[in-house]
Amino acid sequence: MIKIESRPDRRSLGRYIFLVDIEGHREDAIIRAALKGIQARATMFKVLGSYPRIR
């Protein structure tokens, strides 16, 4: 994980959204498994972008 941010959810007092930057592509096996685990526990889940590493 590179960075995590929390922001208040505008729709409900006391609820937050989390923005997470991770290193890896969403199709990498370990990243895919981690995202699947997060998605199973989250009420809302979005991948805002996934970009291949430039070598």
PDB file of N, CA, C and O in Angstrom:
ATOM      1  N   MET A   1       0.854  -1.164   0.000  1.00  0.00           N
ATOM      2  CA  MET A   1       0.000   0.000   0.000  1.00  0.00           C
ATOM      3  C   MET A   1       0.903   1.231   0.000  1.00  0.00           C
ATOM      4  O   MET A   1       1.839   1.331   0.783  1.00  0.00           O
ATOM      5  N   ILE A   2       0.584   2.144  -0.881  1.00  0.00           N
ATOM      6  CA  ILE A   2       1.340   3.380  -0.996  1.00  0.00           C
ATOM      7  C   ILE A   2       0.739   4.470  -0.117  1.00  0.00           C
ATOM      8  O   ILE A   2       1.444   5.195   0.561  1.00  0.00           O
ATOM      9  N   LYS A   3      -0.613   4.576  -0.142  1.00  0.00           N
ATOM     10  CA  LYS A   3      -1.278   5.656   0.582  1.00  0.00           C
ATOM     11  C   LYS A   3      -2.718   5.254   0.900  1.00  0.00           C
ATOM     12  O   LYS A   3      -3.345   4.536   0.144  1.00  0.00           O
ATOM     13  N   ILE A   4      -3.231   5.750   2.042  1.00  0.00           N
ATOM     14  CA  ILE A   4      -4.641   5.588   2.383  1.00  0.00           C
ATOM     15  C   ILE A   4      -5.159   6.928   2.897  1.00  0.00           C
ATOM     16  O   ILE A   4      -4.475   7.618   3.642  1.00  0.00           O
ATOM     17  N   GLU A   5      -6.339   7.310   2.441  1.00  0.00           N
ATOM     18  CA  GLU A   5      -6.990   8.544   2.874  1.00  0.00           C
ATOM     19  C   GLU A   5      -8.406   8.211   3.318  1.00  0.00           C
ATOM     20  O   GLU A   5      -9.059   7.357   2.726  1.00  0.00           O
ATOM     21  N   SER A   6      -8.881   8.892   4.338  1.00  0.00           N
ATOM     22  CA  SER A   6     -10.290   8.754   4.727  1.00  0.00           C
ATOM     23  C   SER A   6     -10.947  10.114   4.555  1.00  0.00           C
ATOM     24  O   SER A   6     -10.342  11.152   4.813  1.00  0.00           O
ATOM     25  N   ARG A   7     -12.185  10.074   4.100  1.00  0.00           N
ATOM     26  CA  ARG A   7     -12.970  11.293   3.914  1.00  0.00           C
ATOM     27  C   ARG A   7     -14.376  11.030   4.428  1.00  0.00           C
ATOM     28  O   ARG A   7     -14.911   9.939   4.239  1.00  0.00           O
ATOM     29  N   PRO A   8     -14.988  12.041   5.030  1.00  0.00           N
ATOM     30  CA  PRO A   8     -16.366  11.847   5.508  1.00  0.00           C
ATOM     31  C   PRO A   8     -17.313  11.590   4.341  1.00  0.00           C
ATOM     32  O   PRO A   8     -17.181  12.189   3.282  1.00  0.00           O
ATOM     33  N   ASP A   9     -18.238  10.684   4.550  1.00  0.00           N
ATOM     34  CA  ASP A   9     -19.285  10.422   3.564  1.00  0.00           C
ATOM     35  C   ASP A   9     -20.312  11.541   3.694  1.00  0.00           C
ATOM     36  O   ASP A   9     -20.857  11.765   4.768  1.00  0.00           O
ATOM     37  N   ARG A  10     -20.573  12.245   2.630  1.00  0.00           N
ATOM     38  CA  ARG A  10     -21.482  13.399   2.680  1.00  0.00           C
ATOM     39  C   ARG A  10     -22.924  12.998   2.990  1.00  0.00           C
ATOM     40  O   ARG A  10     -23.713  13.806   3.423  1.00  0.00           O
ATOM     41  N   ARG A  11     -23.255  11.747   2.763  1.00  0.00           N
ATOM     42  CA  ARG A  11     -24.644  11.315   2.924  1.00  0.00           C
ATOM     43  C   ARG A  11     -25.000  10.889   4.344  1.00  0.00           C
ATOM     44  O   ARG A  11     -26.169  10.798   4.672  1.00  0.00           O
ATOM     45  N   SER A  12     -23.999  10.609   5.173  1.00  0.00           N
ATOM     46  CA  SER A  12     -24.306  10.066   6.490  1.00  0.00           C
ATOM     47  C   SER A  12     -23.243  10.491   7.507  1.00  0.00           C
ATOM     48  O   SER A  12     -22.055  10.229   7.309  1.00  0.00           O
ATOM     49  N   LEU A  13     -23.670  11.105   8.583  1.00  0.00           N
ATOM     50  CA  LEU A  13     -22.775  11.551   9.636  1.00  0.00           C
ATOM     51  C   LEU A  13     -22.106  10.344  10.308  1.00  0.00           C
ATOM     52  O   LEU A  13     -22.769   9.348  10.606  1.00  0.00           O
ATOM     53  N   GLY A  14     -20.809  10.421  10.512  1.00  0.00           N
ATOM     54  CA  GLY A  14     -20.082   9.352  11.184  1.00  0.00           C
ATOM     55  C   GLY A  14     -19.623   8.224  10.274  1.00  0.00           C
ATOM     56  O   GLY A  14     -19.026   7.261  10.739  1.00  0.00           O
ATOM     57  N   ARG A  15     -19.895   8.328   8.969  1.00  0.00           N
ATOM     58  CA  ARG A  15     -19.449   7.311   8.007  1.00  0.00           C
ATOM     59  C   ARG A  15     -18.358   7.911   7.133  1.00  0.00           C
ATOM     60  O   ARG A  15     -18.365   9.110   6.855  1.00  0.00           O
ATOM     61  N   TYR A  16     -17.445   7.077   6.708  1.00  0.00           N
ATOM     62  CA  TYR A  16     -16.304   7.539   5.929  1.00  0.00           C
ATOM     63  C   TYR A  16     -16.126   6.700   4.682  1.00  0.00           C
ATOM     64  O   TYR A  16     -16.528   5.538   4.632  1.00  0.00           O
ATOM     65  N   ILE A  17     -15.488   7.304   3.686  1.00  0.00           N
ATOM     66  CA  ILE A  17     -15.026   6.563   2.520  1.00  0.00           C
ATOM     67  C   ILE A  17     -13.505   6.520   2.601  1.00  0.00           C
ATOM     68  O   ILE A  17     -12.878   7.397   3.200  1.00  0.00           O
ATOM     69  N   PHE A  18     -12.925   5.492   2.024  1.00  0.00           N
ATOM     70  CA  PHE A  18     -11.481   5.333   2.045  1.00  0.00           C
ATOM     71  C   PHE A  18     -10.963   5.240   0.628  1.00  0.00           C
ATOM     72  O   PHE A  18     -11.519   4.517  -0.198  1.00  0.00           O
ATOM     73  N   LEU A  19      -9.904   5.979   0.361  1.00  0.00           N
ATOM     74  CA  LEU A  19      -9.221   5.954  -0.927  1.00  0.00           C
ATOM     75  C   LEU A  19      -7.848   5.336  -0.684  1.00  0.00           C
ATOM     76  O   LEU A  19      -7.109   5.789   0.187  1.00  0.00           O
ATOM     77  N   VAL A  20      -7.526   4.305  -1.453  1.00  0.00           N
ATOM     78  CA  VAL A  20      -6.291   3.562  -1.229  1.00  0.00           C
ATOM     79  C   VAL A  20      -5.497   3.491  -2.523  1.00  0.00           C
ATOM     80  O   VAL A  20      -6.042   3.158  -3.576  1.00  0.00           O
ATOM     81  N   ASP A  21      -4.218   3.833  -2.451  1.00  0.00           N
ATOM     82  CA  ASP A  21      -3.290   3.647  -3.565  1.00  0.00           C
ATOM     83  C   ASP A  21      -2.428   2.439  -3.243  1.00  0.00           C
ATOM     84  O   ASP A  21      -1.854   2.356  -2.154  1.00  0.00           O
ATOM     85  N   ILE A  22      -2.368   1.500  -4.177  1.00  0.00           N
ATOM     86  CA  ILE A  22      -1.531   0.323  -3.983  1.00  0.00           C
ATOM     87  C   ILE A  22      -0.619   0.157  -5.192  1.00  0.00           C
ATOM     88  O   ILE A  22      -0.903   0.669  -6.271  1.00  0.00           O
ATOM     89  N   GLU A  23       0.460  -0.539  -4.990  1.00  0.00           N
ATOM     90  CA  GLU A  23       1.383  -0.821  -6.079  1.00  0.00           C
ATOM     91  C   GLU A  23       1.046  -2.188  -6.649  1.00  0.00           C
ATOM     92  O   GLU A  23       1.012  -3.177  -5.921  1.00  0.00           O
ATOM     93  N   GLY A  24       0.780  -2.246  -7.933  1.00  0.00           N
ATOM     94  CA  GLY A  24       0.417  -3.494  -8.595  1.00  0.00           C
ATOM     95  C   GLY A  24      -0.775  -3.267  -9.498  1.00  0.00           C
ATOM     96  O   GLY A  24      -1.476  -2.260  -9.393  1.00  0.00           O
ATOM     97  N   HIS A  25      -1.012  -4.198 -10.389  1.00  0.00           N
ATOM     98  CA  HIS A  25      -2.129  -4.111 -11.334  1.00  0.00           C
ATOM     99  C   HIS A  25      -3.271  -4.980 -10.845  1.00  0.00           C
ATOM    100  O   HIS A  25      -3.051  -6.027 -10.241  1.00  0.00           O
ATOM    101  N   ARG A  26      -4.500  -4.571 -11.114  1.00  0.00           N
ATOM    102  CA  ARG A  26      -5.659  -5.312 -10.607  1.00  0.00           C
ATOM    103  C   ARG A  26      -5.759  -6.722 -11.158  1.00  0.00           C
ATOM    104  O   ARG A  26      -6.485  -7.548 -10.614  1.00  0.00           O
ATOM    105  N   GLU A  27      -5.034  -7.053 -12.209  1.00  0.00           N
ATOM    106  CA  GLU A  27      -5.031  -8.413 -12.746  1.00  0.00           C
ATOM    107  C   GLU A  27      -3.900  -9.274 -12.172  1.00  0.00           C
ATOM    108  O   GLU A  27      -3.858 -10.470 -12.423  1.00  0.00           O
ATOM    109  N   ASP A  28      -2.994  -8.693 -11.384  1.00  0.00           N
ATOM    110  CA  ASP A  28      -1.981  -9.490 -10.689  1.00  0.00           C
ATOM    111  C   ASP A  28      -2.707 -10.374  -9.669  1.00  0.00           C
ATOM    112  O   ASP A  28      -3.627  -9.915  -8.990  1.00  0.00           O
ATOM    113  N   ALA A  29      -2.305 -11.623  -9.564  1.00  0.00           N
ATOM    114  CA  ALA A  29      -3.011 -12.588  -8.713  1.00  0.00           C
ATOM    115  C   ALA A  29      -3.162 -12.103  -7.267  1.00  0.00           C
ATOM    116  O   ALA A  29      -4.254 -12.178  -6.694  1.00  0.00           O
ATOM    117  N   ILE A  30      -2.106 -11.614  -6.672  1.00  0.00           N
ATOM    118  CA  ILE A  30      -2.167 -11.210  -5.264  1.00  0.00           C
ATOM    119  C   ILE A  30      -3.033  -9.962  -5.086  1.00  0.00           C
ATOM    120  O   ILE A  30      -3.777  -9.841  -4.115  1.00  0.00           O
ATOM    121  N   ILE A  31      -2.973  -9.041  -6.032  1.00  0.00           N
ATOM    122  CA  ILE A  31      -3.796  -7.833  -5.974  1.00  0.00           C
ATOM    123  C   ILE A  31      -5.263  -8.198  -6.199  1.00  0.00           C
ATOM    124  O   ILE A  31      -6.156  -7.711  -5.505  1.00  0.00           O
ATOM    125  N   ARG A  32      -5.521  -9.072  -7.168  1.00  0.00           N
ATOM    126  CA  ARG A  32      -6.893  -9.513  -7.444  1.00  0.00           C
ATOM    127  C   ARG A  32      -7.519 -10.134  -6.200  1.00  0.00           C
ATOM    128  O   ARG A  32      -8.659  -9.849  -5.843  1.00  0.00           O
ATOM    129  N   ALA A  33      -6.760 -10.971  -5.497  1.00  0.00           N
ATOM    130  CA  ALA A  33      -7.267 -11.615  -4.279  1.00  0.00           C
ATOM    131  C   ALA A  33      -7.529 -10.581  -3.180  1.00  0.00           C
ATOM    132  O   ALA A  33      -8.545 -10.657  -2.477  1.00  0.00           O
ATOM    133  N   ALA A  34      -6.634  -9.620  -3.026  1.00  0.00           N
ATOM    134  CA  ALA A  34      -6.820  -8.585  -2.005  1.00  0.00           C
ATOM    135  C   ALA A  34      -8.053  -7.733  -2.310  1.00  0.00           C
ATOM    136  O   ALA A  34      -8.857  -7.451  -1.415  1.00  0.00           O
ATOM    137  N   LEU A  35      -8.229  -7.339  -3.562  1.00  0.00           N
ATOM    138  CA  LEU A  35      -9.389  -6.532  -3.945  1.00  0.00           C
ATOM    139  C   LEU A  35     -10.691  -7.307  -3.758  1.00  0.00           C
ATOM    140  O   LEU A  35     -11.696  -6.745  -3.318  1.00  0.00           O
ATOM    141  N   LYS A  36     -10.651  -8.590  -4.057  1.00  0.00           N
ATOM    142  CA  LYS A  36     -11.839  -9.427  -3.875  1.00  0.00           C
ATOM    143  C   LYS A  36     -12.222  -9.504  -2.394  1.00  0.00           C
ATOM    144  O   LYS A  36     -13.401  -9.438  -2.041  1.00  0.00           O
ATOM    145  N   GLY A  37     -11.234  -9.621  -1.519  1.00  0.00           N
ATOM    146  CA  GLY A  37     -11.494  -9.652  -0.083  1.00  0.00           C
ATOM    147  C   GLY A  37     -12.060  -8.343   0.438  1.00  0.00           C
ATOM    148  O   GLY A  37     -12.975  -8.334   1.259  1.00  0.00           O
ATOM    149  N   ILE A  38     -11.537  -7.230  -0.060  1.00  0.00           N
ATOM    150  CA  ILE A  38     -12.048  -5.916   0.339  1.00  0.00           C
ATOM    151  C   ILE A  38     -13.480  -5.747  -0.155  1.00  0.00           C
ATOM    152  O   ILE A  38     -14.360  -5.305   0.583  1.00  0.00           O
ATOM    153  N   GLN A  39     -13.717  -6.117  -1.397  1.00  0.00           N
ATOM    154  CA  GLN A  39     -15.046  -5.967  -1.984  1.00  0.00           C
ATOM    155  C   GLN A  39     -16.106  -6.759  -1.218  1.00  0.00           C
ATOM    156  O   GLN A  39     -17.235  -6.307  -1.049  1.00  0.00           O
ATOM    157  N   ALA A  40     -15.727  -7.918  -0.708  1.00  0.00           N
ATOM    158  CA  ALA A  40     -16.663  -8.760   0.040  1.00  0.00           C
ATOM    159  C   ALA A  40     -17.096  -8.107   1.357  1.00  0.00           C
ATOM    160  O   ALA A  40     -18.163  -8.413   1.877  1.00  0.00           O
ATOM    161  N   ARG A  41     -16.288  -7.185   1.873  1.00  0.00           N
ATOM    162  CA  ARG A  41     -16.577  -6.566   3.163  1.00  0.00           C
ATOM    163  C   ARG A  41     -17.065  -5.121   3.060  1.00  0.00           C
ATOM    164  O   ARG A  41     -17.442  -4.521   4.054  1.00  0.00           O
ATOM    165  N   ALA A  42     -17.028  -4.555   1.872  1.00  0.00           N
ATOM    166  CA  ALA A  42     -17.364  -3.139   1.694  1.00  0.00           C
ATOM    167  C   ALA A  42     -18.802  -2.965   1.217  1.00  0.00           C
ATOM    168  O   ALA A  42     -19.330  -3.798   0.491  1.00  0.00           O
ATOM    169  N   THR A  43     -19.418  -1.870   1.634  1.00  0.00           N
ATOM    170  CA  THR A  43     -20.753  -1.567   1.139  1.00  0.00           C
ATOM    171  C   THR A  43     -20.698  -0.946  -0.250  1.00  0.00           C
ATOM    172  O   THR A  43     -21.637  -1.062  -1.018  1.00  0.00           O
ATOM    173  N   MET A  44     -19.601  -0.269  -0.559  1.00  0.00           N
ATOM    174  CA  MET A  44     -19.377   0.291  -1.881  1.00  0.00           C
ATOM    175  C   MET A  44     -17.914   0.085  -2.232  1.00  0.00           C
ATOM    176  O   MET A  44     -17.036   0.294  -1.394  1.00  0.00           O
ATOM    177  N   PHE A  45     -17.646  -0.331  -3.444  1.00  0.00           N
ATOM    178  CA  PHE A  45     -16.279  -0.622  -3.865  1.00  0.00           C
ATOM    179  C   PHE A  45     -16.112  -0.217  -5.323  1.00  0.00           C
ATOM    180  O   PHE A  45     -16.927  -0.588  -6.161  1.00  0.00           O
ATOM    181  N   LYS A  46     -15.089   0.580  -5.613  1.00  0.00           N
ATOM    182  CA  LYS A  46     -14.796   0.994  -6.992  1.00  0.00           C
ATOM    183  C   LYS A  46     -13.295   0.968  -7.213  1.00  0.00           C
ATOM    184  O   LYS A  46     -12.531   1.365  -6.339  1.00  0.00           O
ATOM    185  N   VAL A  47     -12.888   0.525  -8.382  1.00  0.00           N
ATOM    186  CA  VAL A  47     -11.503   0.669  -8.819  1.00  0.00           C
ATOM    187  C   VAL A  47     -11.494   1.889  -9.726  1.00  0.00           C
ATOM    188  O   VAL A  47     -12.133   1.895 -10.778  1.00  0.00           O
ATOM    189  N   LEU A  48     -10.804   2.936  -9.304  1.00  0.00           N
ATOM    190  CA  LEU A  48     -10.797   4.176 -10.073  1.00  0.00           C
ATOM    191  C   LEU A  48      -9.776   4.158 -11.198  1.00  0.00           C
ATOM    192  O   LEU A  48      -9.879   4.932 -12.142  1.00  0.00           O
ATOM    193  N   GLY A  49      -8.804   3.264 -11.109  1.00  0.00           N
ATOM    194  CA  GLY A  49      -7.814   3.148 -12.162  1.00  0.00           C
ATOM    195  C   GLY A  49      -6.843   2.045 -11.846  1.00  0.00           C
ATOM    196  O   GLY A  49      -6.609   1.706 -10.693  1.00  0.00           O
ATOM    197  N   SER A  50      -6.311   1.439 -12.886  1.00  0.00           N
ATOM    198  CA  SER A  50      -5.296   0.404 -12.731  1.00  0.00           C
ATOM    199  C   SER A  50      -4.433   0.475 -13.969  1.00  0.00           C
ATOM    200  O   SER A  50      -4.913   0.288 -15.093  1.00  0.00           O
ATOM    201  N   TYR A  51      -3.180   0.770 -13.778  1.00  0.00           N
ATOM    202  CA  TYR A  51      -2.301   1.044 -14.897  1.00  0.00           C
ATOM    203  C   TYR A  51      -1.089   0.125 -14.873  1.00  0.00           C
ATOM    204  O   TYR A  51      -0.539  -0.135 -13.808  1.00  0.00           O
ATOM    205  N   PRO A  52      -0.677  -0.380 -16.027  1.00  0.00           N
ATOM    206  CA  PRO A  52       0.496  -1.255 -16.050  1.00  0.00           C
ATOM    207  C   PRO A  52       1.752  -0.470 -15.686  1.00  0.00           C
ATOM    208  O   PRO A  52       1.840   0.739 -15.928  1.00  0.00           O
ATOM    209  N   ARG A  53       2.673  -1.183 -15.075  1.00  0.00           N
ATOM    210  CA  ARG A  53       3.947  -0.567 -14.706  1.00  0.00           C
ATOM    211  C   ARG A  53       4.772  -0.322 -15.965  1.00  0.00           C
ATOM    212  O   ARG A  53       4.872  -1.188 -16.815  1.00  0.00           O
ATOM    213  N   ILE A  54       5.339   0.847 -16.066  1.00  0.00           N
ATOM    214  CA  ILE A  54       6.234   1.178 -17.184  1.00  0.00           C
ATOM    215  C   ILE A  54       7.639   0.793 -16.764  1.00  0.00           C
ATOM    216  O   ILE A  54       8.134   1.226 -15.737  1.00  0.00           O
ATOM    217  N   ARG A  55       8.257  -0.059 -17.550  1.00  0.00           N
ATOM    218  CA  ARG A  55       9.608  -0.528 -17.185  1.00  0.00           C
ATOM    219  C   ARG A  55      10.673   0.198 -17.943  1.00  0.00           C
ATOM    220  O   ARG A  55      10.592   0.653 -18.963  1.00  0.00           O
TER     221      ARG A  55
END
